[in-house]
mmCIF file of C-alpha atoms in Angstrom:
data_model
loop_
_atom_site.group_PDB
_atom_site.id
_atom_site.type_symbol
_atom_site.label_atom_id
_atom_site.label_comp_id
_atom_site.label_asym_id
_atom_site.label_seq_id
_atom_site.Cartn_x
_atom_site.Cartn_y
_atom_site.Cartn_z
ATOM 1 C CA MET V 218 20.071 -69.182 4.182
ATOM 2 C CA LEU V 219 18.140 -68.114 7.254
ATOM 3 C CA ASN V 220 21.246 -68.478 9.394
ATOM 4 C CA ARG V 221 23.242 -66.242 7.024
ATOM 5 C CA ARG V 222 20.643 -63.467 7.168
ATOM 6 C CA THR V 223 20.453 -63.739 10.942
ATOM 7 C CA HIS V 224 24.210 -63.595 11.163
ATOM 8 C CA ARG V 225 24.324 -60.503 8.936
ATOM 9 C CA LEU V 226 21.740 -58.694 11.010
ATOM 10 C CA GLY V 227 23.520 -59.619 14.157
ATOM 11 C CA ARG V 228 26.887 -58.201 13.076
ATOM 12 C CA GLY V 229 25.417 -54.683 12.411
ATOM 13 C CA TYR V 230 26.080 -52.315 9.509
ATOM 14 C CA SER V 231 29.295 -51.596 7.676
ATOM 15 C CA ILE V 232 30.827 -48.107 7.501
ATOM 16 C CA ALA V 233 29.861 -47.870 3.823
ATOM 17 C CA GLU V 234 26.233 -48.681 4.609
ATOM 18 C CA ILE V 235 26.140 -46.045 7.368
ATOM 19 C CA VAL V 236 27.671 -43.388 5.095
ATOM 20 C CA ILE V 237 25.188 -44.158 2.315
ATOM 21 C CA SER V 238 22.279 -44.009 4.763
ATOM 22 C CA MET V 239 23.438 -40.657 6.142
ATOM 23 C CA ALA V 240 23.852 -39.289 2.625
ATOM 24 C CA LEU V 241 20.311 -40.326 1.768
ATOM 25 C CA ILE V 242 18.994 -38.668 4.926
ATOM 26 C CA VAL V 243 20.867 -35.447 4.108
ATOM 27 C CA LEU V 244 19.559 -35.444 0.514
ATOM 28 C CA LEU V 245 15.986 -36.007 1.639
ATOM 29 C CA THR V 246 16.304 -33.327 4.315
ATOM 30 C CA VAL V 247 17.725 -30.786 1.842
ATOM 31 C CA ALA V 248 14.976 -31.615 -0.636
ATOM 32 C CA GLY V 249 12.374 -31.120 2.094
ATOM 33 C CA PHE V 250 13.801 -27.759 3.163
ATOM 34 C CA THR V 251 14.048 -26.649 -0.467
ATOM 35 C CA ALA V 252 10.379 -27.474 -1.002
ATOM 36 C CA CYS V 253 9.467 -25.572 2.174
ATOM 37 C CA TYR V 254 11.475 -22.502 1.159
ATOM 38 C CA ALA V 255 9.928 -22.578 -2.315
ATOM 39 C CA ALA V 256 6.440 -22.780 -0.808
ATOM 40 C CA LEU V 257 7.201 -19.876 1.545
ATOM 41 C CA ALA V 258 8.547 -17.813 -1.359
ATOM 42 C CA VAL V 259 5.393 -18.455 -3.381
ATOM 43 C CA GLN V 260 3.251 -17.537 -0.377
ATOM 44 C CA GLY V 261 5.307 -14.392 0.162
ATOM 45 C CA ARG V 262 4.847 -13.308 -3.442
ATOM 46 C CA ALA V 263 1.118 -14.011 -3.224
ATOM 47 C CA ASP V 264 0.836 -11.886 -0.073
ATOM 48 C CA GLU V 265 2.872 -9.124 -1.717
ATOM 49 C CA ASN V 266 0.670 -9.174 -4.809
ATOM 50 C CA MET V 267 -2.497 -9.092 -2.713
ATOM 51 C CA GLN V 268 -1.199 -6.155 -0.689
ATOM 52 C CA ALA V 269 -0.274 -4.334 -3.895
ATOM 53 C CA TRP V 270 -3.702 -4.859 -5.490
ATOM 54 C CA ASN V 271 -5.480 -3.815 -2.283
ATOM 55 C CA GLY V 272 -3.314 -0.707 -1.971
ATOM 56 C CA ALA V 273 -3.840 0.298 -5.593
ATOM 57 C CA GLY V 274 -7.573 -0.316 -5.244
ATOM 58 C CA THR V 275 -7.694 1.841 -2.107
ATOM 59 C CA VAL V 276 -6.074 4.747 -3.937
ATOM 60 C CA ARG V 277 -8.354 4.322 -6.945
ATOM 61 C CA GLU V 278 -11.503 4.278 -4.808
ATOM 62 C CA ALA V 279 -10.333 7.382 -2.927
ATOM 63 C CA PHE V 280 -9.847 9.139 -6.278
ATOM 64 C CA VAL V 281 -13.294 8.176 -7.592
ATOM 65 C CA SER V 282 -14.962 9.108 -4.309
ATOM 66 C CA ALA V 283 -13.183 12.461 -4.115
ATOM 67 C CA LEU V 284 -14.336 13.522 -7.589
ATOM 68 C CA HIS V 285 -17.886 12.239 -7.244
ATOM 69 C CA GLY V 286 -19.113 15.768 -6.493
ATOM 70 C CA GLY V 287 -17.290 17.328 -9.435
ATOM 71 C CA ILE V 288 -14.152 19.406 -10.000
ATOM 72 C CA GLU V 289 -14.343 23.106 -9.212
ATOM 73 C CA GLY V 290 -12.583 25.860 -11.145
ATOM 74 C CA ASP V 291 -12.352 27.329 -14.636
ATOM 75 C CA THR V 292 -8.597 27.195 -15.282
ATOM 76 C CA ILE V 293 -6.388 24.112 -15.208
ATOM 77 C CA ASP V 294 -4.637 25.402 -12.086
ATOM 78 C CA GLU V 295 -7.915 25.973 -10.256
ATOM 79 C CA ARG V 296 -9.164 22.531 -11.205
ATOM 80 C CA ALA V 297 -5.852 20.948 -10.213
ATOM 81 C CA ARG V 298 -6.085 22.612 -6.816
ATOM 82 C CA SER V 299 -9.630 21.309 -6.399
ATOM 83 C CA VAL V 300 -8.508 17.774 -7.236
ATOM 84 C CA THR V 301 -5.517 18.058 -4.896
ATOM 85 C CA GLU V 302 -7.592 19.153 -1.922
ATOM 86 C CA LYS V 303 -10.355 16.573 -2.411
ATOM 87 C CA PHE V 304 -8.159 13.643 -3.410
ATOM 88 C CA GLY V 305 -5.462 14.493 -0.862
ATOM 89 C CA SER V 306 -7.969 14.461 1.980
ATOM 90 C CA ARG V 307 -9.565 11.187 0.879
ATOM 91 C CA LEU V 308 -6.191 9.593 0.248
ATOM 92 C CA GLY V 309 -4.915 10.644 3.656
ATOM 93 C CA PHE V 310 -7.968 9.082 5.282
ATOM 94 C CA ALA V 311 -7.812 5.874 3.193
ATOM 95 C CA LEU V 312 -4.123 5.283 3.902
ATOM 96 C CA ASN V 313 -4.208 6.588 7.480
ATOM 97 C CA ALA V 314 -1.782 9.299 6.410
ATOM 98 C CA THR V 315 -1.386 12.878 7.580
ATOM 99 C CA VAL V 316 -3.292 15.334 5.376
ATOM 100 C CA PHE V 317 -1.262 18.209 3.939
ATOM 101 C CA GLY V 318 -1.966 21.815 4.891
ATOM 102 C CA LEU V 319 -2.919 22.695 1.336
ATOM 103 C CA HIS V 320 -4.237 26.141 2.256
ATOM 104 C CA THR V 321 -0.626 27.368 2.114
ATOM 105 C CA VAL V 322 -0.063 26.083 -1.412
ATOM 106 C CA THR V 323 -0.310 28.137 -4.585
ATOM 107 C CA PHE V 324 -0.543 26.609 -8.042
ATOM 108 C CA ASP V 325 0.747 29.704 -9.860
ATOM 109 C CA GLY V 326 4.381 29.236 -10.735
ATOM 110 C CA GLU V 327 6.964 26.502 -10.971
ATOM 111 C CA GLY V 328 6.454 22.930 -9.882
ATOM 112 C CA TRP V 329 6.741 22.021 -6.230
ATOM 113 C CA GLN V 330 6.757 19.049 -3.897
ATOM 114 C CA LEU V 331 5.322 18.440 -0.424
ATOM 115 C CA SER V 332 6.103 15.515 1.843
ATOM 116 C CA ALA V 333 4.772 14.186 5.129
ATOM 117 C CA VAL V 334 6.167 11.416 7.353
ATOM 118 C CA MET V 335 3.710 9.332 9.361
ATOM 119 C CA GLU V 336 6.140 6.851 10.898
ATOM 120 C CA ALA V 337 9.892 7.002 11.356
ATOM 121 C CA ASP V 338 12.774 5.431 13.204
ATOM 122 C CA VAL V 339 15.009 7.829 15.120
ATOM 123 C CA ARG V 340 18.758 7.273 15.288
ATOM 124 C CA GLN V 341 21.370 9.202 17.235
ATOM 125 C CA GLU V 342 24.628 10.021 15.482
ATOM 126 C CA GLY V 343 27.598 11.562 17.264
ATOM 127 C CA THR V 344 30.407 13.740 15.856
ATOM 128 C CA VAL V 345 33.489 14.972 17.656
ATOM 129 C CA GLY V 346 34.466 18.570 16.942
ATOM 130 C CA GLU V 347 37.914 20.147 16.843
ATOM 131 C CA ASP V 348 37.484 21.091 20.494
ATOM 132 C CA GLY V 349 36.985 17.433 21.376
ATOM 133 C CA GLN V 350 33.358 17.932 22.294
ATOM 134 C CA LEU V 351 30.802 15.319 21.262
ATOM 135 C CA THR V 352 27.755 16.609 19.409
ATOM 136 C CA GLU V 353 24.780 14.327 18.980
ATOM 137 C CA THR V 354 22.395 14.703 16.061
ATOM 138 C CA GLU V 355 18.999 13.073 15.787
ATOM 139 C CA ILE V 356 18.499 11.399 12.411
ATOM 140 C CA GLN V 357 14.993 10.548 11.235
ATOM 141 C CA LEU V 358 14.605 7.472 9.033
ATOM 142 C CA PRO V 359 11.092 7.491 7.500
ATOM 143 C CA ARG V 360 9.220 4.191 7.497
ATOM 144 C CA ARG V 361 5.940 5.450 6.026
ATOM 145 C CA GLY V 362 5.054 8.682 4.275
ATOM 146 C CA LEU V 363 3.312 10.552 1.500
ATOM 147 C CA VAL V 364 4.775 12.833 -1.184
ATOM 148 C CA LEU V 365 2.780 15.167 -3.426
ATOM 149 C CA SER V 366 4.294 16.777 -6.522
ATOM 150 C CA TYR V 367 2.849 19.355 -8.938
ATOM 151 C CA GLY V 368 4.235 19.796 -12.440
ATOM 152 C CA GLY V 369 3.882 23.573 -12.590
ATOM 153 C CA ARG V 370 1.596 26.246 -13.975
ATOM 154 C CA GLY V 371 -0.933 25.037 -16.508
ATOM 155 C CA THR V 372 0.312 21.430 -16.606
ATOM 156 C CA GLY V 373 -2.435 19.855 -14.528
ATOM 157 C CA LYS V 374 0.095 17.148 -13.607
ATOM 158 C CA LEU V 375 -0.105 15.774 -10.083
ATOM 159 C CA THR V 376 1.833 12.849 -8.619
ATOM 160 C CA TYR V 377 1.060 11.198 -5.291
ATOM 161 C CA GLU V 378 3.600 8.810 -3.795
ATOM 162 C CA TYR V 379 2.771 6.704 -0.761
ATOM 163 C CA TYR V 380 5.541 4.539 0.667
ATOM 164 C CA SER V 381 6.035 2.112 3.512
ATOM 165 C CA THR V 382 8.650 -0.488 4.389
ATOM 166 C CA GLU V 383 6.899 -3.028 2.138
ATOM 167 C CA LEU V 384 4.875 -1.140 -0.474
ATOM 168 C CA ALA V 385 5.200 1.906 -2.731
ATOM 169 C CA LEU V 386 2.181 3.375 -4.539
ATOM 170 C CA THR V 387 2.434 6.017 -7.257
ATOM 171 C CA ALA V 388 -0.714 7.785 -8.471
ATOM 172 C CA GLU V 389 -0.212 9.967 -11.550
ATOM 173 C CA VAL V 390 -3.086 12.396 -12.121
ATOM 174 C CA THR V 391 -3.698 14.592 -15.172
ATOM 175 C CA VAL V 392 -6.329 17.306 -14.835
ATOM 176 C CA THR V 393 -7.804 18.755 -18.040
ATOM 177 C CA SER V 394 -10.569 21.222 -18.884
ATOM 178 C CA GLY V 395 -12.955 18.317 -19.432
ATOM 179 C CA GLY V 396 -12.075 15.813 -16.747
ATOM 180 C CA CYS V 397 -9.364 13.932 -14.944
ATOM 181 C CA ASP V 398 -7.310 10.761 -15.518
ATOM 182 C CA MET V 399 -5.371 8.726 -12.999
ATOM 183 C CA THR V 400 -3.077 5.718 -13.125
ATOM 184 C CA VAL V 401 -1.998 4.161 -9.837
ATOM 185 C CA THR V 402 0.903 1.712 -9.885
ATOM 186 C CA ALA V 403 2.016 -0.524 -7.029
ATOM 187 C CA TYR V 404 5.573 -1.649 -6.386
ATOM 188 C CA ALA V 405 7.544 -3.430 -3.730
ATOM 189 C CA SER V 406 9.580 -0.828 -1.844
ATOM 190 C CA VAL V 407 13.298 -0.542 -1.247
ATOM 191 C CA TRP V 408 15.291 1.865 0.899
ATOM 192 C CA SER V 409 17.057 4.698 -0.976
ATOM 193 C CA ASP V 410 19.936 6.552 0.674
ATOM 194 C CA GLU V 411 19.674 9.222 -2.015
ATOM 195 C CA ALA V 412 15.985 9.934 -1.346
ATOM 196 C CA GLY V 413 16.285 9.259 2.380
ATOM 197 C CA ARG V 414 13.145 7.112 2.360
ATOM 198 C CA TYR V 415 11.614 3.987 0.855
ATOM 199 C CA VAL V 416 10.949 4.163 -2.886
ATOM 200 C CA ALA V 417 9.575 1.906 -5.609
ATOM 201 C CA ASP V 418 11.976 -0.891 -6.520
ATOM 202 C CA GLY V 419 11.326 -0.303 -10.232
ATOM 203 C CA SER V 420 9.371 -3.479 -10.997
ATOM 204 C CA ALA V 421 5.615 -2.795 -11.068
ATOM 205 C CA ILE V 422 3.399 -5.418 -9.447
ATOM 206 C CA CYS V 423 0.090 -4.050 -10.714
ATOM 207 C CA ALA V 424 -1.549 -0.935 -12.138
ATOM 208 C CA GLN V 425 -5.121 0.389 -12.092
ATOM 209 C CA GLU V 426 -6.670 3.282 -13.985
ATOM 210 C CA ALA V 427 -9.599 5.640 -13.425
ATOM 211 C CA HIS V 428 -11.162 8.353 -15.605
ATOM 212 C CA TYR V 429 -13.486 11.146 -14.558
ATOM 213 C CA GLU V 430 -15.428 13.449 -16.880
ATOM 214 C CA GLY V 431 -16.773 16.696 -15.517
#
């Protein structure tokens, strides 16, 4: 019996045994990579969720801090302007974003929208005219920015949108004669050719609310 085993070991492995061994190695390797990818995906989602919660919390704290001293004005439009100036400044500081020149804005009339770009990629695009001359145009592709929208006279509806390559935050503010409400929602961001910037991907990661009376 011992001689048979020794003889078998001495003659090496058959083709079938080698193929089976290689198949097992491949299966184990694939299983290992699959487990690694799954772990990385879970970690990525955890990081994304943490970033979303932190971003939403930053916006909420800026809102609460801005209104700590009260809202000025008697009409809805005056109060909305007060909220916009205070919250806009705090939000710009909290998110390291450019503050709007709100002194040029009037709240009497139809709704409007302001936007600011803090970071952008610049791309050169060339077009050839009928005369054969090449004209180059500089295209700006925003990577991070802030958009402020007002619903119009007497609505007291304000919307702040902060976007980056990874995160989109939307803060919806309603100003009333007795106070102010805000809901900030965080999303993963996705590039939109239509908007020409990053926008919310449509699936909310988290939402936080704040209410102010006064």
